[in-house]
Short mmCIF file of C-alpha atoms and ligand atoms in Angstrom, two decimals:
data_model
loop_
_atom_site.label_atom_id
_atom_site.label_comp_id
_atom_site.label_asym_id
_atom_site.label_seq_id
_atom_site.Cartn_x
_atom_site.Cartn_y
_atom_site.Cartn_z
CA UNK A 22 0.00 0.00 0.00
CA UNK A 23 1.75 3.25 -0.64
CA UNK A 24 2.00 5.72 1.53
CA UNK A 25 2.95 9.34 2.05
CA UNK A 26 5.38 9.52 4.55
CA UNK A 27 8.61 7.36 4.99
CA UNK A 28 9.57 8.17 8.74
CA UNK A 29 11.27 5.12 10.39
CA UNK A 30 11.49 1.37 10.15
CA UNK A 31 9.46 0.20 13.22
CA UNK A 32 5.72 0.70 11.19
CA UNK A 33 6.68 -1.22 8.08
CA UNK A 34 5.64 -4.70 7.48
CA UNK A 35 8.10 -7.47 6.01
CA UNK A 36 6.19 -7.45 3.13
CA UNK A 37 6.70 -3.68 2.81
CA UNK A 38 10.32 -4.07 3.22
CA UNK A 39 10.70 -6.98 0.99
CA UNK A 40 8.84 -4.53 -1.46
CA UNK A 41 10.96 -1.91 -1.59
CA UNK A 42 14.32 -3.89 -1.77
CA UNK A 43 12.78 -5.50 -5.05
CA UNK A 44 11.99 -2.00 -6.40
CA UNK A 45 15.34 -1.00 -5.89
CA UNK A 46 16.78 -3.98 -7.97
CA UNK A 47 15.82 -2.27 -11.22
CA UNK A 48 17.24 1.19 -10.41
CA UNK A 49 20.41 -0.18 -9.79
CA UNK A 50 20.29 -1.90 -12.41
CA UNK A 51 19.94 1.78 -14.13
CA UNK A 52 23.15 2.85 -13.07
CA UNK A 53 24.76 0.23 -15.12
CA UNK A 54 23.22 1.70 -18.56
CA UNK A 55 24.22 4.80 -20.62
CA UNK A 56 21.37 7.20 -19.86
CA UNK A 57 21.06 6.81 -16.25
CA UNK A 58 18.09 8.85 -16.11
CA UNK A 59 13.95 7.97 -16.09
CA UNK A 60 10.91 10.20 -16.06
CA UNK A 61 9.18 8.62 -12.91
CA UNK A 62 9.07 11.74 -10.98
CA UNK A 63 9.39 14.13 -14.18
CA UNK A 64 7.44 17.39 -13.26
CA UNK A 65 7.87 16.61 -9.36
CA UNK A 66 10.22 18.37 -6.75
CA UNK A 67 12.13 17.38 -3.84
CA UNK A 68 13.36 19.70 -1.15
CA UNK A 69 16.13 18.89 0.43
CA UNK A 70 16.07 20.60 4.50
CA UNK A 71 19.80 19.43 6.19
CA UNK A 72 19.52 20.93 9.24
CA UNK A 73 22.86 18.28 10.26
CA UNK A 74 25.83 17.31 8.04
CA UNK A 75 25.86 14.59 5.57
CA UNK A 76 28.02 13.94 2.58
CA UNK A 77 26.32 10.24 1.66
CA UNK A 78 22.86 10.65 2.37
CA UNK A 79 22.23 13.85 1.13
CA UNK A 80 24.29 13.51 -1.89
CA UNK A 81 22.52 10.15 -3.03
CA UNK A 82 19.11 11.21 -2.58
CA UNK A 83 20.23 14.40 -4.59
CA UNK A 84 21.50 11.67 -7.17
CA UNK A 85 18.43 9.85 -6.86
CA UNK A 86 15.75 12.36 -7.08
CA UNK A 87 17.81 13.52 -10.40
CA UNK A 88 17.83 10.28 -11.81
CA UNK A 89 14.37 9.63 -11.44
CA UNK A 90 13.72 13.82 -13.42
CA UNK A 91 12.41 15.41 -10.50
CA UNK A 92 13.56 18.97 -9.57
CA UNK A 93 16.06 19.34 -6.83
CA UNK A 94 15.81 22.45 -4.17
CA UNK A 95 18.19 21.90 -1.93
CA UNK A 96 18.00 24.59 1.37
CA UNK A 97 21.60 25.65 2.47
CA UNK A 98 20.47 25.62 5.79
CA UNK A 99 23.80 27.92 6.92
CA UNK A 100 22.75 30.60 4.44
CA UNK A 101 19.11 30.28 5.14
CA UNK A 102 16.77 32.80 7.29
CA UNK A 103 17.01 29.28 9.96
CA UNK A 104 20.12 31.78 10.69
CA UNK A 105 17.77 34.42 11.83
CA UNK A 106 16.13 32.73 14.23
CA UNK A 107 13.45 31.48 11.74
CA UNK A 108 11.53 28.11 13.37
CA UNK A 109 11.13 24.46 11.39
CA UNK A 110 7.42 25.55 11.38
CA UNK A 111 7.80 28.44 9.47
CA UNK A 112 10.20 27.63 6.90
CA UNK A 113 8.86 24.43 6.20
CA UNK A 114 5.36 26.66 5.60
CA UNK A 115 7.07 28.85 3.56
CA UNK A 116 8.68 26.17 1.31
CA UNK A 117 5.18 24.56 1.47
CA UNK A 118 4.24 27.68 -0.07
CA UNK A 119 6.25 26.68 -3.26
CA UNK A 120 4.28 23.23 -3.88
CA UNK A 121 7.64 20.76 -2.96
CA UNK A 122 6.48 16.93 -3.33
CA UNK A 123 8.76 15.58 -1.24
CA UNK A 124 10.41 16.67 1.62
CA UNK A 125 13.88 15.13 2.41
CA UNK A 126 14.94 16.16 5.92
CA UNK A 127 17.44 15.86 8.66
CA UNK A 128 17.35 17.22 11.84
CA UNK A 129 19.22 16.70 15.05
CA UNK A 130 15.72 16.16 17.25
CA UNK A 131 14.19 13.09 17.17
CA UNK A 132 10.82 13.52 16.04
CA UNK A 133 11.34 16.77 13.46
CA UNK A 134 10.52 14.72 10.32
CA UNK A 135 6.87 13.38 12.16
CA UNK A 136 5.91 16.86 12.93
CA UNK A 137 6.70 18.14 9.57
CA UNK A 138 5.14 15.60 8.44
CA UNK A 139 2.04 16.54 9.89
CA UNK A 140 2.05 20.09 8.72
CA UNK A 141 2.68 19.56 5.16
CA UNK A 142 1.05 17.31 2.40
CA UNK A 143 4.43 16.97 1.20
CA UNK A 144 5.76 13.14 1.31
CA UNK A 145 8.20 13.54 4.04
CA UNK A 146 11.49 11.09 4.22
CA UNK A 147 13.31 10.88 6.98
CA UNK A 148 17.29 11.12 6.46
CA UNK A 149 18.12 10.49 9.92
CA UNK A 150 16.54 12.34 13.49
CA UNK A 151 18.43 12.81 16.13
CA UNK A 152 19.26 9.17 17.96
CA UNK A 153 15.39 8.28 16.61
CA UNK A 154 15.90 6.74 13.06
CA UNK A 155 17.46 6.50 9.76
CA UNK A 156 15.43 4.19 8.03
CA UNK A 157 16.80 4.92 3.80
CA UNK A 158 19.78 3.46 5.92
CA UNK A 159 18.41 0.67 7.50
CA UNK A 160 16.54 -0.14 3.95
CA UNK A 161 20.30 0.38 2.14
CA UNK A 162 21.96 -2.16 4.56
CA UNK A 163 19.26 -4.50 4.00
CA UNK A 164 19.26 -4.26 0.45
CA UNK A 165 23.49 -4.60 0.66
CA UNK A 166 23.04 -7.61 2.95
CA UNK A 167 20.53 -9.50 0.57
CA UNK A 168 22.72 -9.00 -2.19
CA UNK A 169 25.31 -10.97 -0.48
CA UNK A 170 22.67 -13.09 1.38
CA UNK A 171 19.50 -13.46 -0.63
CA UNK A 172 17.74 -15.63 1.72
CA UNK A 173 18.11 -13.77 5.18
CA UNK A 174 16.25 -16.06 8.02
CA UNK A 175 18.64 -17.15 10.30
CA UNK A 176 21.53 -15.12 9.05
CA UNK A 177 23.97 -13.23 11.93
CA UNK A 178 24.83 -9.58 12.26
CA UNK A 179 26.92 -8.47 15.05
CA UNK A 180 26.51 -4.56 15.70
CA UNK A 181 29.43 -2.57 17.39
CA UNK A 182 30.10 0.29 19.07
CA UNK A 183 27.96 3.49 20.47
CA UNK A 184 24.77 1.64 20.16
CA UNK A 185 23.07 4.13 22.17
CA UNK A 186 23.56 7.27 20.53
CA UNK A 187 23.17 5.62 16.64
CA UNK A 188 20.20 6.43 14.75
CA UNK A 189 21.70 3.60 12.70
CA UNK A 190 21.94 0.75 15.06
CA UNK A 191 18.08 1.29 15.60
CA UNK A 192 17.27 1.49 12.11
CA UNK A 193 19.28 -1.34 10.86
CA UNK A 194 18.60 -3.41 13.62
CA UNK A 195 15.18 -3.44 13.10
CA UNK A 196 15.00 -3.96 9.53
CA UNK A 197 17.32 -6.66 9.91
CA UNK A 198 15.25 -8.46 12.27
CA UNK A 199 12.15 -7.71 10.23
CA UNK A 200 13.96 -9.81 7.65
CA UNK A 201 14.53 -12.79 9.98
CA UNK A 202 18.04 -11.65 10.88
CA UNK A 203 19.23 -12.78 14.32
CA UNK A 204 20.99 -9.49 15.08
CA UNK A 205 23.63 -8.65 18.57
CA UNK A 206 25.29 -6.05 19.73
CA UNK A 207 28.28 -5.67 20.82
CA UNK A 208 30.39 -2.48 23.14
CA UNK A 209 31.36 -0.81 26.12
CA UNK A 210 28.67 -1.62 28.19
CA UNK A 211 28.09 2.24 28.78
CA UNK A 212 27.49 2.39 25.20
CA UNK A 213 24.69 -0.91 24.76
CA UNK A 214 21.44 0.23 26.64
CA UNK A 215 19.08 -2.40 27.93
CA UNK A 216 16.23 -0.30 26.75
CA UNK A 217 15.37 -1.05 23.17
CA UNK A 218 17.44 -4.49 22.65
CA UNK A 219 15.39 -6.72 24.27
CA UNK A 220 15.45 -10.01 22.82
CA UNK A 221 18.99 -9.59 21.46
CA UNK A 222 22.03 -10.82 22.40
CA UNK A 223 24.44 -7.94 24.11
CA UNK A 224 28.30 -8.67 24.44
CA UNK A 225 30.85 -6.27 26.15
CA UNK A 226 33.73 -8.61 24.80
CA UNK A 227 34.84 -8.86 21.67
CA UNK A 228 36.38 -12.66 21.90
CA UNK A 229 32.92 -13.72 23.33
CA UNK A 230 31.19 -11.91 20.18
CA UNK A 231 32.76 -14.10 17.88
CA UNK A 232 32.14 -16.81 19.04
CA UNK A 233 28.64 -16.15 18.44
CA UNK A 234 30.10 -16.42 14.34
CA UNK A 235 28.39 -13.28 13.07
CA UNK A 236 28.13 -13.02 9.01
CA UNK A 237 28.69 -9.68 9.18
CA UNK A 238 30.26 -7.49 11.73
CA UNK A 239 28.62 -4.00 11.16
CA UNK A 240 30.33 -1.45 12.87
CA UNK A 241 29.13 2.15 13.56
CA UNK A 242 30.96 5.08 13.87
CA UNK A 243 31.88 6.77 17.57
CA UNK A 244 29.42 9.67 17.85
CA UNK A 245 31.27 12.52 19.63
CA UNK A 246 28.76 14.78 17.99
CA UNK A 247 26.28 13.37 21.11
CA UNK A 248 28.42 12.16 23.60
CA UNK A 249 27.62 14.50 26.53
CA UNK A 250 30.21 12.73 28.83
CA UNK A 251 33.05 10.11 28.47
CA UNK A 252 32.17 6.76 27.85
CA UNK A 253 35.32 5.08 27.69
CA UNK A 254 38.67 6.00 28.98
CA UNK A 255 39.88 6.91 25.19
CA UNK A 256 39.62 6.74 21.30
CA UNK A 257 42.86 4.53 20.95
CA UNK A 258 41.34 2.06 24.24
CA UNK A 259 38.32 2.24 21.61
CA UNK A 260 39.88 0.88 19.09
CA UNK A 261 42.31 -1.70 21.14
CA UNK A 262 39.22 -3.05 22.74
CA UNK A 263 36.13 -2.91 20.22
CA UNK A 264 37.85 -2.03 17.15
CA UNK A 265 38.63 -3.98 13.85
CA UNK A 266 42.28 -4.09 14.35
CA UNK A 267 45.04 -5.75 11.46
CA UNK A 268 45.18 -8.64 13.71
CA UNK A 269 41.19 -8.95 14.17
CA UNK A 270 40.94 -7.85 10.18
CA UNK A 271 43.04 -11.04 9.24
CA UNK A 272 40.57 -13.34 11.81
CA UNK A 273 37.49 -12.35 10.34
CA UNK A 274 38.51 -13.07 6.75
CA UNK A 275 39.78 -16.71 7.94
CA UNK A 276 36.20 -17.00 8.88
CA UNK A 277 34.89 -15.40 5.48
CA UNK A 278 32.99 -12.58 7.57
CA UNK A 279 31.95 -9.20 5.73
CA UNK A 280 32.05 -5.49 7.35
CA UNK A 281 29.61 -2.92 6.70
CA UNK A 282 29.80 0.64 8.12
CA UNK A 283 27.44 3.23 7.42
CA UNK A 284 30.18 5.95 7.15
CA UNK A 285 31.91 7.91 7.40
CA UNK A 286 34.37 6.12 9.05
CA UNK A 287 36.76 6.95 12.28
CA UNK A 288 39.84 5.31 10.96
CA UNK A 289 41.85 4.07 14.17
CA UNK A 290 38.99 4.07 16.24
CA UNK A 291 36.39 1.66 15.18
CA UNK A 292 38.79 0.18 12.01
CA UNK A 293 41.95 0.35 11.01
CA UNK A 294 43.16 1.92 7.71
CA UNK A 295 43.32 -1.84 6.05
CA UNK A 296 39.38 -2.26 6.44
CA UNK A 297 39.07 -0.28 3.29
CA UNK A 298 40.45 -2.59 0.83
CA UNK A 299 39.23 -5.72 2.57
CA UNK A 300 38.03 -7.90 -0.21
CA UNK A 301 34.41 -8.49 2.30
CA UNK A 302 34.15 -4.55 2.83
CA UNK A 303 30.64 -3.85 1.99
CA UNK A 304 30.93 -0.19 2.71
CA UNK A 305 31.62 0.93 -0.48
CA UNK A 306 28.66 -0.61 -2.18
CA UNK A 307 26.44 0.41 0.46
CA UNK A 308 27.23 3.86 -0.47
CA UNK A 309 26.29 3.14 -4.15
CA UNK A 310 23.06 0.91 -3.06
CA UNK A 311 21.97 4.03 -1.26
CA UNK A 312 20.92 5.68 -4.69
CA UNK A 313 18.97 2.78 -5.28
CA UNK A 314 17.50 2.23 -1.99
CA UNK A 315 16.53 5.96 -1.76
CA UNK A 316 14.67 6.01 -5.46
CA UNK A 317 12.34 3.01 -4.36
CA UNK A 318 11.47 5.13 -1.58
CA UNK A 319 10.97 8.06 -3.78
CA UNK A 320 8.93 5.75 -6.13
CA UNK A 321 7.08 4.42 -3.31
CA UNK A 322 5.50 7.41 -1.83
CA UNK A 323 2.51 9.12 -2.72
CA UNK A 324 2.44 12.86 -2.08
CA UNK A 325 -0.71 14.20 -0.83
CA UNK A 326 -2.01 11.08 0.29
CA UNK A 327 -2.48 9.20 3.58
CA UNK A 328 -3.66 9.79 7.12
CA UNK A 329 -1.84 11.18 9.84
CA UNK A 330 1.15 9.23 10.10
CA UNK A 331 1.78 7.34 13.66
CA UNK A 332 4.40 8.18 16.45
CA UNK A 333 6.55 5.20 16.48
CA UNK A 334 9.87 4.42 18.13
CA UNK A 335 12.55 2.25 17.01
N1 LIG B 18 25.56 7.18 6.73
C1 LIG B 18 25.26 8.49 6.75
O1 LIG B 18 24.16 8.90 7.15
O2 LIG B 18 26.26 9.29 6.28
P1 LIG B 18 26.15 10.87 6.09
O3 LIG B 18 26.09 11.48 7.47
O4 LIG B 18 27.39 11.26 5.32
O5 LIG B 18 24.88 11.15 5.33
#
């Protein structure tokens, strides 16, 4: 059923997210032909509202949106009247003003993309909310593990680091598990709340982690951004203790296990520089699979259409 809004994970059904990973099989395919371009959204516009950084997830659903012929507005926030003290409310009214389709938006509080949501008939996507969700991630990762794994029940992904600031771990998590994925975590113990991984395995030791034999070991990037006080004694006891080290690198591809990373990486903290070229690195193709991921979405959604959408938590 298509819907308006794409806000988080937790309110889609397997069905759904089985759905939009086989929608964005053909787009990728796309990328492999001369003209790269189709007129699905030809005559449509998407506003792009980063109220945060972002190099991947900005830039591929500019990609996206361009490939699929829609027009492209993207607010420089910095050089906005945000700068003036203006509030989400009103410039989101104002751009409403100018008939946008879509809204793509990132915001450091949780919840921004719901409550614009609500005030615009605009499709609203979600590009990551505070610690909330990230769920074009989430669907990316998914779409980059079934590549590698078409038939996901039963498979094993092991998620370290700062589970408890990452938008990320929630996302993923949950649309891996959606998928039949056993899923664990695995960090300081600081950094893996009990809240919100029930019913999944939590390890505070690395050696104990693999022995659990985890397909993939998806690790997420230290947030420093949201760290309000110190949760371990320091970066390089990070990376000693949690990280993907030369020596730990050279284990996991003994076992055949694959890395993915959302990005952008900490190199030294949560891998080392060697990570990169690692023949099982999946973090390179999950940057291109974003493109894809993010047009299904686009393709997906119905402006104008829908009910209020829900308040959900991932
Ligand atoms: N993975 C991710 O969200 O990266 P960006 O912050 O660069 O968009």
């Amino acid at each position: 059923m298509a819907r308006k809004d794409f806000l988080d994970i937790a309110s889609l059904t397997r069905e759904e997210v089985e759905y939009l990973l086989e929608q964005a099989v053909p787009f990728k395919d796309l990328f492999t032909r001369s003209v790269k371009k189709v007129p699905a959204l030809k005559g449509k516009s998407v506003l792009m509202l980063f109220y945060e950084p972002s190099t991947r997830t900005h830039s591929s659903f500019e990609v996206a949106a361009k490939r699929m012929s829609a027009d492209v507005i993207d607010l420089d926030v910095p050089q906005s009247s945000v700068t003036k003290g203006e509030t989400v409310k009103d410039t989101v009214d104002t751009l409403q003003a100018m008939r946008a389709d879509y809204i793509v938006v990132r915001h450091e509080m949780s919840g921004m993309p719901l409550a614009i949501a609500r005030q615009t008939k605009a499709s609203v996507i979600n590009a990551g909310d505070g610690a909330h969700a990230h769920p074009t991630q989430g669907l990316l990762d998914a779409f980059t593990f079934k590549e590698v794994f078409p038939e996901t029940d039963g498979r094993k992904v092991l998620i370290v680091g700062d589970i408890l600031h990452s938008r990320v771990a929630r996302s993923t998590s949950m649309v891996m598990r959606k998928l039949g994925v056993e899923v664990a975590f695995l960090g300081p113990g600081s950094l893996v709340p009990r809240d919100g991984t029930e019913g999944m395995r939590r390890f505070t030791d690395y050696e104990e982690a693999m022995k659990w034999s985890p397909d993939v070991v998806y690790l997420l990037r230290v947030q420093m951004e949201r760290q309000d006080a110190q949760f371990f004694p320091s970066l390089g006891e990070y990376h000693r203790v949690y990280g993907v080290t030369q020596e730990r690198l050279e284990r996991l591809a003994d076992k055949g296990t694959y890395i993915m990373h959302p990005g952008p990486v900490n190199r030294g903290v949560e891998l080392c520089h060697e990570v990169m070229d690692y023949e099982r690195s999946l973090i390179n193709r999950q940057v291109e699979n974003g493109i894809a991921a993010r047009m299904a979405v686009l393709f997906w959604l119905k402006p104008g259409t829908g009910s209020e959408p829900p308040m959900t938590t991932e």
